[in-house]
PDB file of C-alpha atoms and ligand atoms in Angstrom:
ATOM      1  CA  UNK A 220      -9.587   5.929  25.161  1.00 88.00           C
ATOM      2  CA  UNK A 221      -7.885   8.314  27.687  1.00 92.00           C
ATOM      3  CA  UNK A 222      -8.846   8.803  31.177  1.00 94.00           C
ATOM      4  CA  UNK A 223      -7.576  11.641  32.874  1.00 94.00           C
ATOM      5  CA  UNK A 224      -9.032  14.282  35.655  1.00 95.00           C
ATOM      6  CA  UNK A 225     -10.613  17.138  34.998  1.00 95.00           C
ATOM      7  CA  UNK A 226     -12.663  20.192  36.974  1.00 95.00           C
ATOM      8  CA  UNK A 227     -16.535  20.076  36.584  1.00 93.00           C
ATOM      9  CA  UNK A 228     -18.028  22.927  36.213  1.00 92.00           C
ATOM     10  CA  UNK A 229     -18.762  22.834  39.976  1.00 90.00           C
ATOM     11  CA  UNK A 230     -15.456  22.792  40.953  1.00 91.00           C
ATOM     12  CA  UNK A 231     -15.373  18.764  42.047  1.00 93.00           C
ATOM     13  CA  UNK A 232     -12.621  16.864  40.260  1.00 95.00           C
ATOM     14  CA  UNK A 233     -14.259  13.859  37.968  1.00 95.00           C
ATOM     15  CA  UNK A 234     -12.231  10.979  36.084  1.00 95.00           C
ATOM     16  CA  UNK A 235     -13.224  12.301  32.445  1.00 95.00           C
ATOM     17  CA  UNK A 236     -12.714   9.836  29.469  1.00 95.00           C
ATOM     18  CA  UNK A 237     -11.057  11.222  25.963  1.00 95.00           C
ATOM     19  CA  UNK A 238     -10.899  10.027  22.508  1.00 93.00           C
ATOM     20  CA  UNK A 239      -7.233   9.343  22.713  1.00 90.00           C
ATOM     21  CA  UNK A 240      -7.095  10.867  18.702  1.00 92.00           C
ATOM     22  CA  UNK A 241      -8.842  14.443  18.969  1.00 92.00           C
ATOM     23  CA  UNK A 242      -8.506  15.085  22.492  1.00 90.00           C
ATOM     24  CA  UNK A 243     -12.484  15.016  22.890  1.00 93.00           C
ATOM     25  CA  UNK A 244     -14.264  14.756  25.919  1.00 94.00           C
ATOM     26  CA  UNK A 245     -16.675  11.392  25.757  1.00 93.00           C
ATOM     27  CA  UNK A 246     -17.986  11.151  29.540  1.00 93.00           C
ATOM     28  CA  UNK A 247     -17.208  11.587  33.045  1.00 94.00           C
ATOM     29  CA  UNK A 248     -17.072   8.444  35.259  1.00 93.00           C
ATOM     30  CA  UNK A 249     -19.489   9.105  37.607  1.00 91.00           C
ATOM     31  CA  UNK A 250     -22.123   8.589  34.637  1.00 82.00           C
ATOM     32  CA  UNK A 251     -23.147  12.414  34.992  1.00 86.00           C
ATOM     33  CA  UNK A 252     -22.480  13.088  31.330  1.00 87.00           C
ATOM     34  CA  UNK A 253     -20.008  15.419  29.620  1.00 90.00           C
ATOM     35  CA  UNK A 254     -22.105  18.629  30.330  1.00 91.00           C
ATOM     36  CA  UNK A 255     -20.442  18.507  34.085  1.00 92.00           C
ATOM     37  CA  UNK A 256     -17.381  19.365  32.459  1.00 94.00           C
ATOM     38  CA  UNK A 257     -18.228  21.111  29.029  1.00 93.00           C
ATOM     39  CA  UNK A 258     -20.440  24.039  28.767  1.00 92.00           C
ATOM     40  CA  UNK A 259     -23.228  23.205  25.854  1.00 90.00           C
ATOM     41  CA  UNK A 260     -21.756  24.461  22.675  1.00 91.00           C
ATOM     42  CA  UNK A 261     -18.716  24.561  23.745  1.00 92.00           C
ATOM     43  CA  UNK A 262     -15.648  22.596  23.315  1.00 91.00           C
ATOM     44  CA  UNK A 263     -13.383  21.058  26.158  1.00 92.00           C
ATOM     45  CA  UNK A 264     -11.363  23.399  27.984  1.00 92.00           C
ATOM     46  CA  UNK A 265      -7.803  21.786  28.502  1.00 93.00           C
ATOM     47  CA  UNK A 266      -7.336  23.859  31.324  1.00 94.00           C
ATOM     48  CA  UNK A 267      -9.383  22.147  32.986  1.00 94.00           C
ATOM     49  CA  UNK A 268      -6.938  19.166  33.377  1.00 95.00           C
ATOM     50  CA  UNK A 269      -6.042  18.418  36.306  1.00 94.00           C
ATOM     51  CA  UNK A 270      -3.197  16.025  38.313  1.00 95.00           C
ATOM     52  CA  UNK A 271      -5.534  15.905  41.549  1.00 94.00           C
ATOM     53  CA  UNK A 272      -7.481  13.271  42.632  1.00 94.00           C
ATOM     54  CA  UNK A 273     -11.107  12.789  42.128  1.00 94.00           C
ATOM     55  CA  UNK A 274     -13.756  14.638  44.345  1.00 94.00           C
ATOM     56  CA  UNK A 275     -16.713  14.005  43.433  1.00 93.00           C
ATOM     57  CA  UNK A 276     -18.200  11.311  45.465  1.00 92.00           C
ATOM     58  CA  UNK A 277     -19.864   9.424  41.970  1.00 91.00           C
ATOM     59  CA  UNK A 278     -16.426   8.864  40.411  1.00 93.00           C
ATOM     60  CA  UNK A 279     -14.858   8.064  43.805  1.00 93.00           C
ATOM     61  CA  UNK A 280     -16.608   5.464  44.784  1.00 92.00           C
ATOM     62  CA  UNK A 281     -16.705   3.727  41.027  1.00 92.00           C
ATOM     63  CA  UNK A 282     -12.410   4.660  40.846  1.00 92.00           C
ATOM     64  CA  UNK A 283     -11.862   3.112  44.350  1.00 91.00           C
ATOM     65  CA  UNK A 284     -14.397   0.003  43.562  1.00 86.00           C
ATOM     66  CA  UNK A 285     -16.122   0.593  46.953  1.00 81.00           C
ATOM     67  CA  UNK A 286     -18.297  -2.948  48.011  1.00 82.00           C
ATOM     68  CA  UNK A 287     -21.332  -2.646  45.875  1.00 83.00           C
ATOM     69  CA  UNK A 288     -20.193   0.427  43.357  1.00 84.00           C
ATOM     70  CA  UNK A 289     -21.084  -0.583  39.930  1.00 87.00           C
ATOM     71  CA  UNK A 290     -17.890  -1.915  37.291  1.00 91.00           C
ATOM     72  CA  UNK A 291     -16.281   1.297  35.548  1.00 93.00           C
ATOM     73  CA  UNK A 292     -18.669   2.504  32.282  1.00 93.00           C
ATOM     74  CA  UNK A 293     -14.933   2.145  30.367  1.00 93.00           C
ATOM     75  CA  UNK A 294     -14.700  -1.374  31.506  1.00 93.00           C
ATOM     76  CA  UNK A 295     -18.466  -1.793  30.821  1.00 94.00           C
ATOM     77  CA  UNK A 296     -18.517  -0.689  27.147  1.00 95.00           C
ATOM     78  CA  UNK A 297     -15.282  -2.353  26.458  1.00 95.00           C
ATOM     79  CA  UNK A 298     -17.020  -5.614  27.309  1.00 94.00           C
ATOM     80  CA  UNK A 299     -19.846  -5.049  25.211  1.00 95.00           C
ATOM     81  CA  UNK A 300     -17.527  -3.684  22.239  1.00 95.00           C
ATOM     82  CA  UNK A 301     -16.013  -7.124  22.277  1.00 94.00           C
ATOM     83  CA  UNK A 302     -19.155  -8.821  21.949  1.00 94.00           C
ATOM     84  CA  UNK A 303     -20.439  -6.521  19.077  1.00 94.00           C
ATOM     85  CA  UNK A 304     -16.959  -7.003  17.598  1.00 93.00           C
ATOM     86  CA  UNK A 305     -16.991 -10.716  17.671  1.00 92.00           C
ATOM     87  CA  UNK A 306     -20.815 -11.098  16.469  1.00 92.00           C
ATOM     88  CA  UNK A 307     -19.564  -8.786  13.877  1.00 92.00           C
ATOM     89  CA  UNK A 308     -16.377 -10.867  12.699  1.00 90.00           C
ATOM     90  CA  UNK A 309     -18.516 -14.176  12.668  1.00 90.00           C
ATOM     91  CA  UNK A 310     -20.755 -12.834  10.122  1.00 88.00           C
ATOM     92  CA  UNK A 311     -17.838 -11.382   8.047  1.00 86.00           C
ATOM     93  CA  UNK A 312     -18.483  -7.868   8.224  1.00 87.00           C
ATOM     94  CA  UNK A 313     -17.107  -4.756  10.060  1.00 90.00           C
ATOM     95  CA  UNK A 314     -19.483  -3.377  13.373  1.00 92.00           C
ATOM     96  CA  UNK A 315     -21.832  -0.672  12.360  1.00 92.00           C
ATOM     97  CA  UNK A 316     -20.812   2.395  14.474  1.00 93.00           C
ATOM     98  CA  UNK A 317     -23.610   4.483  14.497  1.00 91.00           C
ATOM     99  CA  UNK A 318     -26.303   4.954  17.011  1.00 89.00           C
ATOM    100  CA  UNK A 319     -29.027   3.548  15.277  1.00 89.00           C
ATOM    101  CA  UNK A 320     -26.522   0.604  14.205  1.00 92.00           C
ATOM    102  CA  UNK A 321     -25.349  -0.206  17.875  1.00 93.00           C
ATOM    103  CA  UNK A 322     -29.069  -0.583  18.937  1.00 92.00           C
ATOM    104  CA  UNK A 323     -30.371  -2.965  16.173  1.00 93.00           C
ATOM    105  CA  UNK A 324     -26.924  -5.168  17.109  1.00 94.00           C
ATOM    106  CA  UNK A 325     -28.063  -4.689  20.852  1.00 94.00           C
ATOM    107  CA  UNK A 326     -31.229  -5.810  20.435  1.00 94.00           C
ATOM    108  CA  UNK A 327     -30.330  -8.653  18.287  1.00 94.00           C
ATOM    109  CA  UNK A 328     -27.939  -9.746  20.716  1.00 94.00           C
ATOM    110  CA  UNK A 329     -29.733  -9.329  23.882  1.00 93.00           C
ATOM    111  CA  UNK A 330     -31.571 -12.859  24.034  1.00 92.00           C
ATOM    112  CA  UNK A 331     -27.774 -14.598  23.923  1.00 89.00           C
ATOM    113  CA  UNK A 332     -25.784 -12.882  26.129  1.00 89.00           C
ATOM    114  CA  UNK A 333     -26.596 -14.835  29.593  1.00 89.00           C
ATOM    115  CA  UNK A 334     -25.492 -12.686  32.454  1.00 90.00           C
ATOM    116  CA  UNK A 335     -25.400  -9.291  30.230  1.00 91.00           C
ATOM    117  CA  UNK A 336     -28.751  -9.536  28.717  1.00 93.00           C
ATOM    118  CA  UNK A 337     -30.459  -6.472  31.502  1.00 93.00           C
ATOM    119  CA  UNK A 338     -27.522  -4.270  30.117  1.00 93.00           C
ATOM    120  CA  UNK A 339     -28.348  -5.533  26.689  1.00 93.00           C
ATOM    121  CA  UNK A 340     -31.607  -4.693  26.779  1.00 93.00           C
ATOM    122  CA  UNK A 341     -31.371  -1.639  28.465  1.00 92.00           C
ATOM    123  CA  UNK A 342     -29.355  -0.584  25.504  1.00 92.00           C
ATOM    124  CA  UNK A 343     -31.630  -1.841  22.795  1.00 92.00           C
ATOM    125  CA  UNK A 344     -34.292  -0.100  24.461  1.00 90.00           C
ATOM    126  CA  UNK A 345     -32.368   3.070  25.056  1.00 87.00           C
ATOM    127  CA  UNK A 346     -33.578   6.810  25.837  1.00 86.00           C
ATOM    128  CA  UNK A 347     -34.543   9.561  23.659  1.00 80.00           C
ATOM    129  CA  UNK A 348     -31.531  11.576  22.728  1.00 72.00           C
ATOM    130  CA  UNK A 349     -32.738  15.303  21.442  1.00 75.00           C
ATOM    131  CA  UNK A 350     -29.603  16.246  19.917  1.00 72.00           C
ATOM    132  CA  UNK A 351     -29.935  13.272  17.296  1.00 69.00           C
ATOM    133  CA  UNK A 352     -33.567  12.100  17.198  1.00 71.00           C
ATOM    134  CA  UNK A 353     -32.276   8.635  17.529  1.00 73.00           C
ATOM    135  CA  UNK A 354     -32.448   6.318  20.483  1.00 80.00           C
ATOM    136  CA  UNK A 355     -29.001   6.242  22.209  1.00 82.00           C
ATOM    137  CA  UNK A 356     -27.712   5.855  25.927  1.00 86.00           C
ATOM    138  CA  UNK A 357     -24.483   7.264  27.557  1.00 86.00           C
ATOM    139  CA  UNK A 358     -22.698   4.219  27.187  1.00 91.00           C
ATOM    140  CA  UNK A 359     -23.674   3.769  23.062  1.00 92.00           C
ATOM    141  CA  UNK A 360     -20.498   6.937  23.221  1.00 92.00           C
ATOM    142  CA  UNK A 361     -18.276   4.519  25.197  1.00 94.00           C
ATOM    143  CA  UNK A 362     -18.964   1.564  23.230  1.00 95.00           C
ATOM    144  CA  UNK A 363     -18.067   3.165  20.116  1.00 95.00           C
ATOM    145  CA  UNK A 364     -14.697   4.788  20.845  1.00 95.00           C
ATOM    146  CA  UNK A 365     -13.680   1.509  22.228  1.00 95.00           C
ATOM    147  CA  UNK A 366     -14.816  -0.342  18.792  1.00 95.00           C
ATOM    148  CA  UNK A 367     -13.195   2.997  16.856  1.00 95.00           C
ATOM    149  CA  UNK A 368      -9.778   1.593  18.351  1.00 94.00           C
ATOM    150  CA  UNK A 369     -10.166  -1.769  17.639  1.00 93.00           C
ATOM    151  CA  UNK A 370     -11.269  -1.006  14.241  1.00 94.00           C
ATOM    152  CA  UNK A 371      -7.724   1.390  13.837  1.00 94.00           C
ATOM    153  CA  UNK A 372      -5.645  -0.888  15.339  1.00 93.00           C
ATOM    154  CA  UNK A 373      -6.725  -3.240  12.771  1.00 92.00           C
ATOM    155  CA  UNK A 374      -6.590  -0.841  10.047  1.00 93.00           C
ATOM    156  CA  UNK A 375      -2.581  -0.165  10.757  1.00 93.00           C
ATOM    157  CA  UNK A 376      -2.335  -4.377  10.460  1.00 91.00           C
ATOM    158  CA  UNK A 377      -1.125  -5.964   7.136  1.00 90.00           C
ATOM    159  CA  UNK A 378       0.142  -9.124   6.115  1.00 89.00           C
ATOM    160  CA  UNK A 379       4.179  -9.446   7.273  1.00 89.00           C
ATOM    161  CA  UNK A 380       6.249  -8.570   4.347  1.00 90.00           C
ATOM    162  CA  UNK A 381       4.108  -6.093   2.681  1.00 92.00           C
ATOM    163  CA  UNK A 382       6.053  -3.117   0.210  1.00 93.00           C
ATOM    164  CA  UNK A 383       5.134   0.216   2.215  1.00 93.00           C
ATOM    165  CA  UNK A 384       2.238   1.791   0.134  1.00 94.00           C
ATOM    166  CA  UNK A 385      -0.160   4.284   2.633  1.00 94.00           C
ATOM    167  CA  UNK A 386      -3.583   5.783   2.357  1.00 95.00           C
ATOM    168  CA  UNK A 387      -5.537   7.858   4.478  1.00 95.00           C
ATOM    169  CA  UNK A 388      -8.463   6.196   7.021  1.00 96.00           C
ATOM    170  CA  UNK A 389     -10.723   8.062   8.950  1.00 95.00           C
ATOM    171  CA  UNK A 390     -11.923   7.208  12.496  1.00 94.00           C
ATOM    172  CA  UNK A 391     -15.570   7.000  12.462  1.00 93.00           C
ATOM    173  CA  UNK A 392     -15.417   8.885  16.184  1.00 93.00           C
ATOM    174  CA  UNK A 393     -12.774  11.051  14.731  1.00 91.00           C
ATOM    175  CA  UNK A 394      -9.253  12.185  13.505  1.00 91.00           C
ATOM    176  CA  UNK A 395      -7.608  10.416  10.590  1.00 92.00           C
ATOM    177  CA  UNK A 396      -4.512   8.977  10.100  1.00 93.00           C
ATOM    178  CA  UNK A 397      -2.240   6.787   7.210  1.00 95.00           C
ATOM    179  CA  UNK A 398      -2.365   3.421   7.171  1.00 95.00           C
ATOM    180  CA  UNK A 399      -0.393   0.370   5.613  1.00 95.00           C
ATOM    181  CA  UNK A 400      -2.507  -1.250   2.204  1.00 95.00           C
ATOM    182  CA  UNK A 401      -2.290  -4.673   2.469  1.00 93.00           C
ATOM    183  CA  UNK A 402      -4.050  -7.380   0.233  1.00 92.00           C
ATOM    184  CA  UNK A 403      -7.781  -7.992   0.949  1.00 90.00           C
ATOM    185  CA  UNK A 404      -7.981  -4.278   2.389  1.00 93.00           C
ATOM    186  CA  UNK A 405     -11.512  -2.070   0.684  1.00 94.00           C
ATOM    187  CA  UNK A 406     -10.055   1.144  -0.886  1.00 96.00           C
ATOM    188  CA  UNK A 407     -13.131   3.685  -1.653  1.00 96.00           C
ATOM    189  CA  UNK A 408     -11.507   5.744  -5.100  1.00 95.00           C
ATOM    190  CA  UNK A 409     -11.411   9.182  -4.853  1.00 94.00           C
ATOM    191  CA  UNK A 410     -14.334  10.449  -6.782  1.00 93.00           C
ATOM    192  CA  UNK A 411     -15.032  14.642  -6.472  1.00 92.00           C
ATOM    193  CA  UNK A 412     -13.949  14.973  -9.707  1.00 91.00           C
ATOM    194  CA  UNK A 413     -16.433  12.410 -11.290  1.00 92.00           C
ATOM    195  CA  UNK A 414     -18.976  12.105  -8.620  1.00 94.00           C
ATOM    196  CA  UNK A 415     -18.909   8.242  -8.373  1.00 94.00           C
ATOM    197  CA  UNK A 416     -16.848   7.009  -5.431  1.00 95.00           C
ATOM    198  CA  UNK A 417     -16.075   2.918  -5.921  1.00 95.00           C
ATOM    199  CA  UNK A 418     -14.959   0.800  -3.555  1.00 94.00           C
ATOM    200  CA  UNK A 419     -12.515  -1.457  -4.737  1.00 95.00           C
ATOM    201  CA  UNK A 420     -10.525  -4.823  -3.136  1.00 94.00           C
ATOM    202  CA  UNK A 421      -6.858  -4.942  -3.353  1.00 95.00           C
ATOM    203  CA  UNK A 422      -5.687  -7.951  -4.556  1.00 94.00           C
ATOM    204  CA  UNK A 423      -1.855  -7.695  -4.659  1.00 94.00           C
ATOM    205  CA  UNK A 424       0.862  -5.264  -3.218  1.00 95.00           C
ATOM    206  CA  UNK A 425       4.179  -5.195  -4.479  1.00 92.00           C
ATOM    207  CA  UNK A 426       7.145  -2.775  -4.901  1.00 92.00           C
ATOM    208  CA  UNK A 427       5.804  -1.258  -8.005  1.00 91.00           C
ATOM    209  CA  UNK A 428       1.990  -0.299  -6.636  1.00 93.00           C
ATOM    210  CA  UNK A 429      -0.634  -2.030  -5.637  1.00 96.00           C
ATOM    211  CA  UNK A 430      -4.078  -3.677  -7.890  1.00 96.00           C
ATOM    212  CA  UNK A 431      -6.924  -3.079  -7.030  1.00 96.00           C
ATOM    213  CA  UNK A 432     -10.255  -5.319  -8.458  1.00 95.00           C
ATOM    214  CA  UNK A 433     -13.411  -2.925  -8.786  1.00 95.00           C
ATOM    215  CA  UNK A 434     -15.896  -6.054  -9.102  1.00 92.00           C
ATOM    216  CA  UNK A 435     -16.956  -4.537 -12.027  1.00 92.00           C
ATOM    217  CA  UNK A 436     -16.408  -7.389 -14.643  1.00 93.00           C
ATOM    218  CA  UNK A 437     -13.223  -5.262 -15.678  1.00 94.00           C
ATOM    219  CA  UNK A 438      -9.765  -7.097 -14.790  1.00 95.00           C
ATOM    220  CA  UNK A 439      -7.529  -5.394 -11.662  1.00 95.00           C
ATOM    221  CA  UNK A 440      -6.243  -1.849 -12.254  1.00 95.00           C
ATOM    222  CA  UNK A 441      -2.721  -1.269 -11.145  1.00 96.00           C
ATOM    223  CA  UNK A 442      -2.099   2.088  -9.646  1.00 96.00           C
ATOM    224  CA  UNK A 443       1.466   3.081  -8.470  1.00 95.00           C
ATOM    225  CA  UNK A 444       2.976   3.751  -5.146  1.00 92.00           C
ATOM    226  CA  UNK A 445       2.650   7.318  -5.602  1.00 92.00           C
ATOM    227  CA  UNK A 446      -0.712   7.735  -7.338  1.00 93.00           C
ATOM    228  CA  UNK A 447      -2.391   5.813  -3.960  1.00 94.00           C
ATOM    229  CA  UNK A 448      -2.821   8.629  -2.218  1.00 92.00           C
ATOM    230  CA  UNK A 449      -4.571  11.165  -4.813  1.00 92.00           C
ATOM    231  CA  UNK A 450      -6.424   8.435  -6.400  1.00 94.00           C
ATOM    232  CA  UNK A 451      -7.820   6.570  -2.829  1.00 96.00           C
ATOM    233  CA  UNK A 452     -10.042   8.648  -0.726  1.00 95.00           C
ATOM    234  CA  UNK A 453      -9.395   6.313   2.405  1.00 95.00           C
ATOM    235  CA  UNK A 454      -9.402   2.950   3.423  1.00 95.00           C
ATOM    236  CA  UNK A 455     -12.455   1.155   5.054  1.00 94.00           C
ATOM    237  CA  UNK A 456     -12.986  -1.244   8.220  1.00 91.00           C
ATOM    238  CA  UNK A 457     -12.870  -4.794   7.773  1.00 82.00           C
ATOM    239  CA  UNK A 458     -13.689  -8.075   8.982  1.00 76.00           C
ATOM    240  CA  UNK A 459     -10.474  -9.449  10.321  1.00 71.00           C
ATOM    241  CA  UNK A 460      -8.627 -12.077   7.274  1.00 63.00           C
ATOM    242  CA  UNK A 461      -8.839 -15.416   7.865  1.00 59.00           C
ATOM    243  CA  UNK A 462      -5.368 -16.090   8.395  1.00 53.00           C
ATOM    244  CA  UNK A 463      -4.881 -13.152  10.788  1.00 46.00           C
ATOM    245  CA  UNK A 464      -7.728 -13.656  12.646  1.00 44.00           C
ATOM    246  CA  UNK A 465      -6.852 -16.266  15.127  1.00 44.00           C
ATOM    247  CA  UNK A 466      -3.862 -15.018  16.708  1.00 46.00           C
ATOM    248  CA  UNK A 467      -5.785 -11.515  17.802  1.00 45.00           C
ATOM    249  CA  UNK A 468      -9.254 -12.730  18.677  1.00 40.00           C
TER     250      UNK A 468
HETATM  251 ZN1   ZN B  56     -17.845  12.448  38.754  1.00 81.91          ZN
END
């Protein structure tokens, strides 16, 4: 996530927060939502970028951590990101990203999470959004970009010693970019021609291509270097591998 300044639509300066792929504009600090800054319907404006310092009052006094301003919404969500993440990991599966995903975790979560549980359950309780139908809250936004790049950084990991073979992985908040295969990684096969999109394990990598098990009571089918791209649509998130797991958590 980016933070950089930008010009409301009022003319005060507000710390604005970016998805550091596609450049788009998440939420301003002072908690006033993206629509200071963006028209409705419209996209971000970089002209609006600016090297000044804040103005408006709501981000100042959050940016210069004033006695009694509440902690940054960045700093916030990341906090709660890593507690989704972890809950996540423990049960062996990658976070669900979207809005009606975050809540259920939030309001499974709430009754453990000692000092957070008022944020927690605040979250699972969440307001009305009309733009999706579902219930969501400014800092469900936040809390995803910051899992989105956890989940990429992860995505770009692979066992040391791995033969360079790349497919394509798509953030769920946005842009996409090619990533390492390494063994234990979930490739989905490309399927517009046939219709039926598998999801398949890899089991080895090697110089010649990479096999990939389909679960399907068939043995692993070996695709080469080359064909990984055109036959893979993109890789999916995981749950970290055992062996990596311990020196990133
Ligand atoms: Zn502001």
């Amino acid at each position: 996530m980016d933070r950089r300044n930008a010009t409301g639509l009022n003319g005060q300066i507000h710390e604005a927060l970016f998805n550091s792929h596609t450049g788009f504009l998440i939420d301003v600090t002072c908690n006033a939502t993206r629509y200071t800054v963006v028209k409705p319907y419209t996209q971000f404006d970089p002209a609006l970028l600016t090297k000044a310092p804040a103005t408006c009052t709501g981000c100042r006094t959050i940016l210069d951590a004033a006695p009694g301003a509440p902690r940054h919404p960045a700093d916030i969500a990341r906090e709660c990101a890593d507690i989704l993440l972890t809950d996540a990991d423990t049960r062996g599966y990658p976070p669900t990203l979207d809005d009606e995903g975050l809540r259920l975790a939030f309001t499974r979560l709430a009754p453990d999470t000692g000092h957070l549980r008022p944020l927690f359950e605040d979250l699972a309780r969440g307001v009305y959004d009309p733009q999706n139908s579902y219930r969501t809250q400014p800092l469900y936004a936040l809390t995803r970009e910051h899992l989105a790049d956890t989940l990429t950084e992860r995505a770009l990991q692979v066992p040391p010693n791995t033969p360079k073979v790349t497919v394509r992985y798509v953030r769920h908040t946005g842009g996409e970019l090619q990533v390492p295969v390494g063994v234990g990684d979930r490739l989905t096969r490309n399927g517009l021609a046939s219709g039926h999109w598998p999801t398949g394990t890899v089991t080895a990598v090697d110089t010649s291509g990479i096999l990939v098990d389909f679960h399907d009571g068939y043995p692993p089918r070996h695709y080469h270097q080359h064909e990984v791209p055109r036959c893979f649509a993109f890789k999916r998130n995981r749950a970290p591998q055992p062996p990596a797991a311990t020196p990133h958590s």
